[in-house]
Coordinates of C-alpha atoms and ligand atoms in Angstrom, one line a residue:
M1 CA 121.5 117.0 29.1
L2 CA 119.5 119.5 31.1
D3 CA 120.3 119.3 34.8
V4 CA 117.1 119.4 36.8
G5 CA 119.2 119.3 40.0
A6 CA 121.1 122.5 39.2
P7 CA 120.6 125.2 41.9
D8 CA 119.3 127.6 39.3
F9 CA 116.9 125.1 37.6
T10 CA 113.4 126.7 37.3
L11 CA 110.2 125.0 36.5
G12 CA 107.5 126.9 34.6
V13 CA 103.8 126.0 35.1
V14 CA 101.2 127.5 32.7
G15 CA 97.6 127.2 34.1
A16 CA 97.1 127.7 37.8
G17 CA 94.0 125.6 38.3
A18 CA 93.6 122.4 40.4
M19 CA 96.5 120.7 38.6
G20 CA 98.8 123.6 37.9
S21 CA 98.8 124.8 41.5
G22 CA 99.4 121.2 42.8
I23 CA 102.4 120.8 40.4
A24 CA 103.8 124.2 41.6
Q25 CA 103.3 123.1 45.2
V26 CA 105.3 119.8 44.9
A27 CA 108.0 121.6 43.0
L28 CA 108.4 124.2 45.7
T29 CA 108.5 121.6 48.4
G30 CA 111.0 119.7 46.3
G31 CA 113.3 122.8 46.5
I32 CA 112.7 124.0 42.9
A33 CA 112.0 127.6 41.8
V34 CA 108.7 128.0 40.0
V35 CA 107.3 130.5 37.5
L36 CA 103.5 130.2 37.5
A37 CA 101.0 131.8 35.1
D38 CA 97.3 131.8 34.3
A39 CA 95.3 133.6 31.7
D40 CA 93.2 134.9 34.6
P41 CA 95.5 137.0 36.8
A42 CA 93.1 136.7 39.7
Q43 CA 93.3 132.9 39.4
A44 CA 97.1 133.0 39.6
E45 CA 96.9 135.1 42.8
K46 CA 94.3 132.7 44.2
A47 CA 96.6 129.8 43.4
R48 CA 99.5 131.5 45.2
T49 CA 97.3 132.0 48.3
S50 CA 96.1 128.4 48.3
I51 CA 99.5 127.0 47.8
F52 CA 100.9 129.0 50.7
A53 CA 98.0 128.0 52.9
R54 CA 98.7 124.3 52.1
L55 CA 102.4 124.8 52.8
D56 CA 101.5 126.4 56.2
R57 CA 99.3 123.4 57.0
L58 CA 102.3 121.1 56.3
V59 CA 104.3 123.0 58.9
E60 CA 101.4 122.8 61.4
K61 CA 101.2 119.1 60.9
G62 CA 105.0 118.8 61.5
A63 CA 105.5 117.5 57.9
A64 CA 107.8 120.5 56.9
K65 CA 110.2 122.8 58.8
P66 CA 109.2 126.5 59.1
E67 CA 112.5 127.7 57.7
L68 CA 112.1 125.5 54.6
L69 CA 108.6 126.8 54.2
A70 CA 109.8 130.4 54.0
A71 CA 112.4 129.4 51.4
A72 CA 109.8 127.5 49.4
K73 CA 107.4 130.5 49.4
S74 CA 110.2 132.8 48.2
R75 CA 110.9 130.5 45.2
L76 CA 107.4 131.1 43.7
A77 CA 107.0 133.8 41.0
V78 CA 103.7 134.6 39.4
A79 CA 104.4 135.6 35.8
K80 CA 102.7 138.5 34.0
G81 CA 103.8 137.5 30.5
V82 CA 105.1 134.6 28.6
E83 CA 108.7 136.1 28.4
E84 CA 109.1 135.2 32.1
F85 CA 109.3 131.5 31.1
A86 CA 112.6 132.3 29.3
R87 CA 114.5 131.2 32.3
C88 CA 112.7 127.8 32.8
G89 CA 114.4 124.6 31.9
V90 CA 111.1 122.8 31.8
V91 CA 107.6 124.2 31.3
V92 CA 104.5 122.1 32.2
E93 CA 101.3 123.2 30.6
A94 CA 98.2 122.6 32.7
I95 CA 95.5 124.7 31.1
Y96 CA 92.0 123.5 30.2
E97 CA 91.6 120.4 28.0
N98 CA 91.6 122.0 24.5
L99 CA 94.0 121.2 21.7
E100 CA 94.0 124.6 19.9
A101 CA 94.6 126.5 23.2
K102 CA 97.4 124.1 24.1
R103 CA 99.0 124.4 20.7
K104 CA 99.0 128.2 21.0
I105 CA 100.7 128.0 24.4
F106 CA 103.3 125.6 23.1
Q107 CA 104.1 127.9 20.1
A108 CA 104.3 131.0 22.4
L109 CA 106.6 129.1 24.8
E110 CA 108.8 127.8 22.0
A111 CA 109.5 131.4 20.9
V112 CA 110.9 132.4 24.3
V113 CA 112.5 129.3 26.0
A114 CA 116.2 128.2 25.6
E115 CA 117.2 125.7 22.9
D116 CA 117.5 122.8 25.3
A117 CA 114.3 123.6 27.3
I118 CA 111.6 120.9 27.5
L119 CA 107.9 121.5 27.0
A120 CA 105.5 119.2 28.7
S121 CA 101.7 118.9 28.8
N122 CA 99.6 117.6 31.7
T123 CA 96.8 116.7 29.3
S124 CA 94.7 113.7 30.3
S125 CA 93.5 112.7 26.9
I126 CA 95.0 114.8 24.0
P127 CA 97.7 112.9 22.0
I128 CA 101.1 114.4 22.8
A129 CA 101.9 114.1 19.1
S130 CA 99.0 116.4 18.1
I131 CA 100.3 119.1 20.5
A132 CA 103.9 118.7 19.3
Q133 CA 102.7 119.2 15.7
A134 CA 102.5 122.9 16.5
C135 CA 106.2 123.0 17.5
K136 CA 109.4 123.4 15.5
Q137 CA 111.4 121.1 17.8
R138 CA 109.0 118.1 18.4
G139 CA 111.7 116.0 20.1
R140 CA 111.5 118.2 23.2
V141 CA 107.7 117.9 23.6
A142 CA 106.4 115.2 26.0
G143 CA 103.5 114.5 28.4
M144 CA 104.0 114.9 32.1
H145 CA 100.7 113.6 33.4
F146 CA 100.1 114.1 37.1
F147 CA 97.1 112.8 39.1
N148 CA 94.6 114.7 41.2
P149 CA 95.2 115.8 44.0
V150 CA 98.9 116.2 42.9
P151 CA 100.4 116.4 46.4
L152 CA 98.8 113.2 47.5
M153 CA 99.1 111.1 44.3
R154 CA 102.6 109.8 43.8
L155 CA 102.4 108.7 40.2
V156 CA 103.4 110.8 37.2
E157 CA 103.2 109.3 33.7
I158 CA 106.0 110.5 31.4
I159 CA 104.6 110.3 27.9
A160 CA 106.7 110.0 24.8
S161 CA 105.3 110.6 21.3
A162 CA 107.1 109.0 18.3
D163 CA 109.2 112.2 18.1
T164 CA 110.1 112.7 21.8
T165 CA 113.8 112.0 22.4
P166 CA 114.9 109.4 25.1
A167 CA 116.9 112.2 26.8
V168 CA 113.7 114.2 27.3
V169 CA 111.9 111.2 28.9
E170 CA 114.9 110.6 31.2
T171 CA 115.1 114.3 32.2
L172 CA 111.4 114.5 33.0
S173 CA 111.6 111.2 34.9
E174 CA 114.4 112.7 37.0
L175 CA 112.3 115.9 37.5
G176 CA 109.4 113.8 38.6
R177 CA 111.6 112.1 41.2
R178 CA 112.7 115.6 42.4
L179 CA 109.1 116.5 42.8
G180 CA 108.6 113.5 45.1
R181 CA 106.7 111.5 42.5
T182 CA 107.2 108.1 41.0
P183 CA 107.7 108.4 37.2
V184 CA 106.6 105.8 34.8
A185 CA 107.5 106.0 31.1
V186 CA 104.4 105.5 28.9
K187 CA 103.6 105.5 25.2
D188 CA 101.5 108.2 23.6
A189 CA 98.2 106.2 23.3
P190 CA 94.6 107.0 24.0
G191 CA 94.2 107.5 27.8
F192 CA 97.9 106.8 28.1
L193 CA 98.2 104.0 30.7
V194 CA 96.2 104.7 33.8
N195 CA 93.2 106.3 32.1
F196 CA 93.1 103.3 29.7
G197 CA 93.6 100.6 32.3
G198 CA 91.2 102.2 34.7
R199 CA 88.3 101.6 32.2
A200 CA 88.2 97.9 33.2
Y201 CA 87.0 98.4 36.8
Y202 CA 84.2 100.9 36.1
Q203 CA 83.0 99.4 32.9
E204 CA 82.7 95.8 33.9
A205 CA 80.8 97.0 36.9
L206 CA 78.5 99.0 34.6
H207 CA 78.0 95.9 32.4
I208 CA 77.0 93.9 35.5
L209 CA 74.4 96.6 36.3
Q210 CA 73.2 96.7 32.6
E211 CA 72.6 93.0 32.7
N212 CA 70.6 93.5 35.8
A213 CA 72.7 90.9 37.6
A214 CA 73.4 93.0 40.7
T215 CA 72.8 96.4 42.2
A216 CA 75.5 99.1 42.4
D217 CA 75.5 98.6 46.2
D218 CA 76.1 94.9 45.8
V219 CA 79.0 95.5 43.4
D220 CA 80.7 98.1 45.6
L221 CA 80.4 95.9 48.7
V222 CA 81.8 92.9 47.0
M223 CA 84.7 94.7 45.4
R224 CA 85.7 96.4 48.7
E225 CA 85.1 93.5 51.1
C226 CA 86.1 90.5 48.9
C227 CA 88.7 92.1 46.6
G228 CA 90.4 94.7 48.8
F229 CA 89.6 97.8 46.6
R230 CA 89.5 101.0 48.7
M231 CA 86.4 102.1 46.9
G232 CA 83.7 100.3 44.9
P233 CA 83.5 101.0 41.2
F234 CA 80.2 103.0 41.5
E235 CA 81.6 105.0 44.5
L236 CA 84.6 105.8 42.3
L237 CA 82.4 106.8 39.3
D238 CA 80.4 109.1 41.6
L239 CA 83.6 110.6 43.1
T240 CA 85.3 111.4 39.8
G241 CA 82.0 112.5 38.3
M242 CA 80.1 111.4 35.2
D243 CA 81.2 114.7 33.5
V244 CA 84.8 113.5 33.7
N245 CA 84.6 109.7 33.4
Y246 CA 82.0 109.4 30.7
P247 CA 83.9 111.7 28.2
V248 CA 87.1 109.9 28.9
S249 CA 85.4 106.6 28.3
E250 CA 84.2 107.9 24.9
I251 CA 87.7 109.2 24.0
V252 CA 89.5 106.0 24.9
H253 CA 86.9 103.8 23.2
K254 CA 87.0 105.8 20.0
G255 CA 90.8 106.1 20.2
Y256 CA 91.1 102.3 20.2
W257 CA 88.7 102.1 17.2
Y258 CA 85.7 100.9 19.3
D259 CA 87.4 97.8 20.8
P260 CA 84.5 96.2 22.8
R261 CA 87.0 95.5 25.6
I262 CA 86.7 99.2 26.6
K263 CA 83.1 99.8 25.8
T264 CA 80.9 101.6 28.4
T265 CA 77.1 101.2 28.7
P266 CA 74.0 103.2 27.7
L267 CA 73.4 103.8 31.4
H268 CA 76.7 105.6 31.8
E269 CA 75.8 108.0 29.0
S270 CA 72.3 108.6 30.3
M271 CA 73.6 109.4 33.8
F272 CA 75.9 111.9 32.2
L273 CA 73.1 113.4 30.0
A274 CA 70.7 113.6 32.9
G275 CA 73.2 115.5 35.0
R276 CA 73.4 112.7 37.6
L277 CA 77.1 113.4 37.9
G278 CA 77.8 111.8 41.2
R279 CA 78.8 113.3 44.5
K280 CA 79.0 116.9 43.1
T281 CA 75.3 116.9 42.2
G282 CA 74.1 114.9 45.2
I283 CA 73.1 112.0 43.0
G284 CA 74.9 109.5 40.8
F285 CA 74.8 105.8 41.3
H286 CA 74.3 106.6 45.0
R287 CA 72.8 109.6 46.8
Y288 CA 74.7 112.1 48.9
D289 CA 73.9 114.7 51.5
A290 CA 74.8 118.4 51.3
D291 CA 78.3 117.6 52.7
G292 CA 78.9 115.0 50.1
K293 CA 78.4 112.1 52.5
K294 CA 77.0 109.0 51.0
L295 CA 73.4 108.2 52.1
P296 CA 72.5 104.6 52.9
G297 CA 70.8 102.8 50.1
P298 CA 67.5 100.9 50.5
V299 CA 67.9 97.9 52.9
M300 CA 66.1 94.7 52.0
P301 CA 64.5 93.1 55.1
P302 CA 66.4 89.8 55.9
R303 CA 64.6 86.8 54.5
Q304 CA 63.6 84.3 57.2
A305 CA 64.9 80.9 56.5
S306 CA 66.6 78.0 58.3
K307 CA 69.9 76.5 57.3
P308 CA 69.5 73.1 55.5
T309 CA 70.2 69.9 57.3
R310 CA 72.4 68.8 54.4
I311 CA 73.6 70.1 51.1
I312 CA 74.5 68.2 47.9
L313 CA 78.0 68.8 46.6
P314 CA 78.3 67.4 43.1
E315 CA 81.9 68.6 43.0
A316 CA 83.8 68.1 46.3
Q317 CA 85.4 71.6 46.7
E318 CA 87.3 72.0 49.9
G319 CA 86.0 75.6 50.4
L320 CA 82.4 74.4 50.2
I321 CA 83.0 71.6 52.6
A322 CA 84.7 74.0 55.0
L323 CA 81.7 76.4 54.9
A324 CA 79.2 73.5 55.5
V325 CA 81.3 72.2 58.4
A326 CA 81.5 75.7 59.9
A327 CA 77.7 76.0 59.7
G328 CA 77.1 72.5 61.1
V329 CA 75.6 71.3 57.8
E330 CA 76.1 67.8 56.4
T331 CA 77.5 67.4 52.9
V332 CA 76.7 64.5 50.6
A333 CA 77.4 63.8 47.0
P334 CA 74.4 61.7 45.7
D335 CA 71.3 63.8 45.1
D336 CA 68.5 63.1 47.6
E337 CA 66.1 65.0 45.2
A338 CA 65.3 67.5 48.0
S339 CA 68.3 69.3 49.5
P340 CA 70.0 72.4 48.0
I341 CA 72.7 71.6 45.5
V342 CA 75.8 73.8 46.0
V343 CA 78.5 74.5 43.4
A344 CA 81.4 76.9 43.1
P345 CA 81.8 77.8 39.4
W346 CA 84.8 79.5 37.9
G347 CA 83.7 81.8 35.0
E348 CA 80.5 79.9 34.5
D349 CA 77.0 81.1 35.4
C350 CA 74.7 78.9 37.5
T351 CA 72.8 77.9 34.4
T352 CA 75.9 76.7 32.6
I353 CA 77.2 74.6 35.5
A354 CA 73.8 73.1 36.2
A355 CA 73.4 72.1 32.5
R356 CA 77.0 70.8 32.3
L357 CA 76.7 68.6 35.4
G358 CA 73.1 67.6 34.7
L359 CA 71.8 69.2 38.0
D360 CA 68.3 70.2 39.0
H361 CA 68.6 73.9 38.3
R362 CA 65.7 74.7 40.6
R363 CA 67.7 73.6 43.6
T364 CA 71.2 74.6 42.4
V365 CA 72.9 77.5 44.2
A366 CA 76.3 78.8 43.0
I367 CA 78.7 80.4 45.5
D368 CA 81.8 82.5 44.7
L369 CA 84.8 81.1 46.4
S370 CA 87.3 83.3 44.6
H371 CA 89.0 86.1 46.5
D372 CA 88.5 86.8 50.2
T373 CA 85.3 85.2 51.5
S374 CA 86.0 85.8 55.2
K375 CA 83.5 88.8 55.5
R376 CA 81.1 88.4 52.6
I377 CA 80.1 85.8 50.2
T378 CA 78.2 86.0 46.9
L379 CA 75.6 83.5 45.7
M380 CA 73.5 83.3 42.6
T381 CA 70.9 81.0 41.1
A382 CA 69.6 80.1 37.6
P383 CA 66.3 81.3 36.1
G384 CA 63.4 79.2 37.5
A385 CA 65.2 78.6 40.9
D386 CA 62.8 77.6 43.7
G387 CA 64.0 80.4 46.0
A388 CA 63.9 78.2 49.0
S389 CA 67.2 76.5 48.2
A390 CA 69.0 79.9 48.0
D391 CA 67.3 81.1 51.2
A392 CA 68.5 77.9 53.0
V393 CA 72.1 78.3 51.7
A394 CA 72.1 82.0 52.6
A395 CA 71.0 81.0 56.1
M396 CA 73.9 78.4 56.2
L397 CA 76.4 81.1 55.1
A398 CA 75.0 83.6 57.6
A399 CA 75.4 81.0 60.3
T400 CA 79.2 81.2 59.7
G401 CA 79.2 84.9 60.4
R402 CA 79.4 86.1 56.8
A403 CA 77.3 88.7 55.1
V404 CA 75.6 87.4 52.0
T405 CA 75.2 89.1 48.6
R406 CA 72.5 87.5 46.4
I407 CA 72.7 88.3 42.7
A408 CA 71.0 87.1 39.5
D409 CA 72.8 84.7 37.3
S410 CA 76.1 86.1 36.0
P411 CA 79.1 84.3 34.5
G412 CA 81.9 85.0 37.0
F413 CA 79.6 86.5 39.6
I414 CA 80.9 90.0 40.4
A415 CA 84.4 89.6 41.7
Q416 CA 85.6 87.0 39.2
R417 CA 84.6 88.9 36.1
I418 CA 85.7 92.4 37.3
T419 CA 89.2 91.2 38.4
A420 CA 89.6 89.0 35.2
V421 CA 88.8 92.0 33.0
I422 CA 91.2 94.2 34.9
A423 CA 93.9 91.6 34.6
N424 CA 93.2 91.0 30.9
L425 CA 93.4 94.7 30.0
G426 CA 96.7 94.9 31.9
C427 CA 98.0 92.0 29.8
E428 CA 96.8 93.9 26.7
M429 CA 98.7 97.0 27.9
A430 CA 101.8 94.8 28.3
Q431 CA 101.2 93.3 24.8
M432 CA 101.1 96.8 23.3
A433 CA 104.2 97.7 25.3
L434 CA 102.4 100.8 26.6
A435 CA 105.0 100.5 29.5
D436 CA 107.2 97.8 31.0
P437 CA 105.3 95.1 32.8
A438 CA 106.5 96.1 36.2
D439 CA 105.7 99.7 35.5
I440 CA 102.1 98.8 34.5
D441 CA 101.5 97.3 37.9
K442 CA 103.2 100.2 39.7
A443 CA 101.2 102.8 37.7
M444 CA 97.9 101.1 38.3
R445 CA 98.5 100.7 42.0
L446 CA 99.7 104.3 42.5
G447 CA 97.4 106.0 40.1
L448 CA 94.2 104.2 41.0
N449 CA 95.0 102.8 44.5
Y450 CA 94.4 99.3 43.4
P451 CA 95.4 96.6 45.9
L452 CA 97.4 94.9 43.2
G453 CA 98.4 95.8 39.6
P454 CA 96.6 93.9 36.8
L455 CA 99.5 91.6 36.2
G456 CA 99.9 90.9 39.9
L457 CA 96.2 90.2 40.0
A458 CA 96.5 87.6 37.2
D459 CA 99.4 86.0 39.1
A460 CA 97.4 86.0 42.4
M461 CA 94.4 84.3 40.7
G462 CA 96.6 82.0 38.7
V463 CA 97.5 83.0 35.1
K464 CA 96.0 79.8 33.6
R465 CA 92.8 80.2 35.7
T466 CA 92.5 83.9 34.7
W467 CA 92.8 82.9 31.0
E468 CA 90.2 80.1 31.5
L469 CA 88.0 82.7 33.2
M470 CA 88.2 85.0 30.2
C471 CA 87.6 82.2 27.7
R472 CA 84.5 81.1 29.6
L473 CA 83.2 84.7 29.8
Q474 CA 83.7 85.0 26.1
E475 CA 82.0 81.7 25.4
A476 CA 79.0 82.5 27.7
T477 CA 78.4 85.9 26.4
G478 CA 79.6 85.5 22.8
S479 CA 81.1 89.0 23.3
D480 CA 84.6 90.1 22.1
R481 CA 84.6 92.3 25.2
Y482 CA 86.0 89.2 26.9
R483 CA 88.5 88.3 24.2
P484 CA 91.6 87.1 26.1
S485 CA 94.8 89.0 25.5
L486 CA 97.4 87.1 23.6
W487 CA 99.8 88.1 26.3
L488 CA 97.7 86.3 28.9
R489 CA 97.1 83.2 26.7
R490 CA 100.9 82.7 26.0
R491 CA 101.8 83.0 29.7
A492 CA 99.0 80.7 30.7
L493 CA 100.0 78.0 28.1
L494 CA 103.6 78.2 29.2
G495 CA 103.0 78.3 32.9
L496 CA 104.7 81.7 33.3
S497 CA 104.0 84.8 35.5
A498 CA 101.9 87.4 33.8
A499 CA 104.8 89.8 34.3
T500 CA 107.2 87.8 32.1
P501 CA 108.5 90.2 29.5
A502 CA 108.0 89.5 25.8
Ligands
NAD1 N1 91.6 117.7 37.3 C1 92.1 116.5 37.1 O1 91.7 115.5 37.8 C2 93.2 116.2 36.1 C3 94.0 115.1 36.3 C4 95.1 115.0 35.4 C5 95.2 115.9 34.3 N2 94.4 116.9 34.2 C6 94.6 117.8 33.0 O2 95.2 119.0 33.5 C7 94.8 120.1 32.8 C8 94.3 121.2 33.7 O3 93.2 120.6 34.4 P1 92.7 121.3 35.8 O4 91.7 120.3 36.4 O5 93.8 121.9 36.6 O6 91.8 122.5 35.1 P2 91.3 123.9 35.8 O7 90.1 124.3 35.1 O8 91.2 123.7 37.3 O9 92.5 124.9 35.6 C9 92.9 125.3 34.3 C10 93.4 126.7 34.4 O10 94.0 127.1 33.2 C11 93.7 128.5 33.0 N3 93.9 128.8 31.6 C12 93.0 128.5 30.6 N4 93.5 128.9 29.4 C13 94.7 129.4 29.7 C14 95.7 130.0 28.8 N5 95.6 130.1 27.5 N6 96.9 130.4 29.4 C15 97.0 130.3 30.8 N7 96.1 129.8 31.6 C16 95.0 129.3 31.0 C17 92.4 128.7 33.6 O11 92.2 130.1 33.9 C18 92.4 127.8 34.8 O12 92.8 128.5 36.0 C19 93.9 119.6 31.7 O13 94.6 119.4 30.5 C20 93.3 118.3 32.3 O14 92.9 117.4 31.4 C21 93.3 117.1 35.0

């Protein structure tokens, strides 16, 4: 087997753009010699200069020793022709996303590299098998999918097509570790693992917006403050750019034969077509100044209301009682025909729970007690609500020091439905054996900065409760978008962790 730890091991990188230069940089800091090439010689030189500048900054910050830096710089060679890759044990291709161009590169490389050399592509969306088709030895072709910016993102997906040999996956995983990355072995499937799983977060948020249930600001705030995500889904859409995330959504959706679970919305497409790409164009779901700083959205004047004297709790949930006690509000069970009725549904909208419990829907206010409610709490009402009840309950919640997000009726509010959909898609990835269950969570945490992986999220919410949530979302909407994964259903019925292997 190829020894990626050998002193003379050399890595080839074709394409010296954002990704190629990042890959070369982590190889150099990992003590590996690099041959770097680009179709545009000026770009290759520019990459060399920017890599060296980043290495210098590492020394300035005390993150690297000066003598190691000089050695790292001396290990970089900018190639003038493809023959210079003859000495590379592994070549990673990182040219632009085009199948024909990638196939040509692989054929040219195969003609010069050693018999046991490995050829890998950093493609985000092209099936590895379709690139390998151009090669004589398909067993040595694999995906090595890094994340942007490479030096900061620890994850690398090692993608095996049906022809890739296990030894190639093992060698590339070892190489990934030598580059300071965490490798995860993944099947050759649309979007591979992270770009498939990542659809859930954005797209459920887009569906909430499409249903006019909440604003982009509401969704971002709730996902950050109640669910611990570093960025809200719309902030993330704006950061990656509609020119990147919309085409990937299309590719993945088509790749899975239009499975509604990974369907985006018309608004996503129209933002892309209108050039409202996000931070880079100054406008996306939010607005940005010339430095890319998010501008504050419109602020609604606070509604003037007093907290109620008492609230009606048809179902005595501890969390609701605690909130009322903290606000100094009395709780009673029998309806006095005047006070706000407060419920905490799980996967139901306010309409459904009011109808199921026979409540006066005009005075019924639903509160989301899932996830962290210490900073912010979401409430919603059914159509025809009197408004005054929600104002009074919002005042009660504000009296406990919490910010209040008011949304229109939505099964699963914001937090429940987004987290359930993430967990469900993670279960589906496990069901399809896209990767080992533990690796699915690892990849989603490292690749997307999620606070928990999707299977960990299902465990944290309760596997049975997550399954029930999906069943209720499917029932309320009639949409197969919320079809629970069999993986989730089986573990819910048996009382097992979502990470239990098949
Ligand atoms: N940018 C990302 O966030 C990201 C993340 C993961 C994977 N990827 C994938 O990595 C690859 C590269 O993306 P990028 O963002 O670095 O692109 P980029 O546009 O920054 O760089 C591509 C480079 O390849 C060069 N090039 C084009 N054709 C070439 C050829 N035939 N031979 C040699 N060089 C050639 C270009 O001159 C350019 O410098 C793509 O397949 C992309 O899908 C990108």
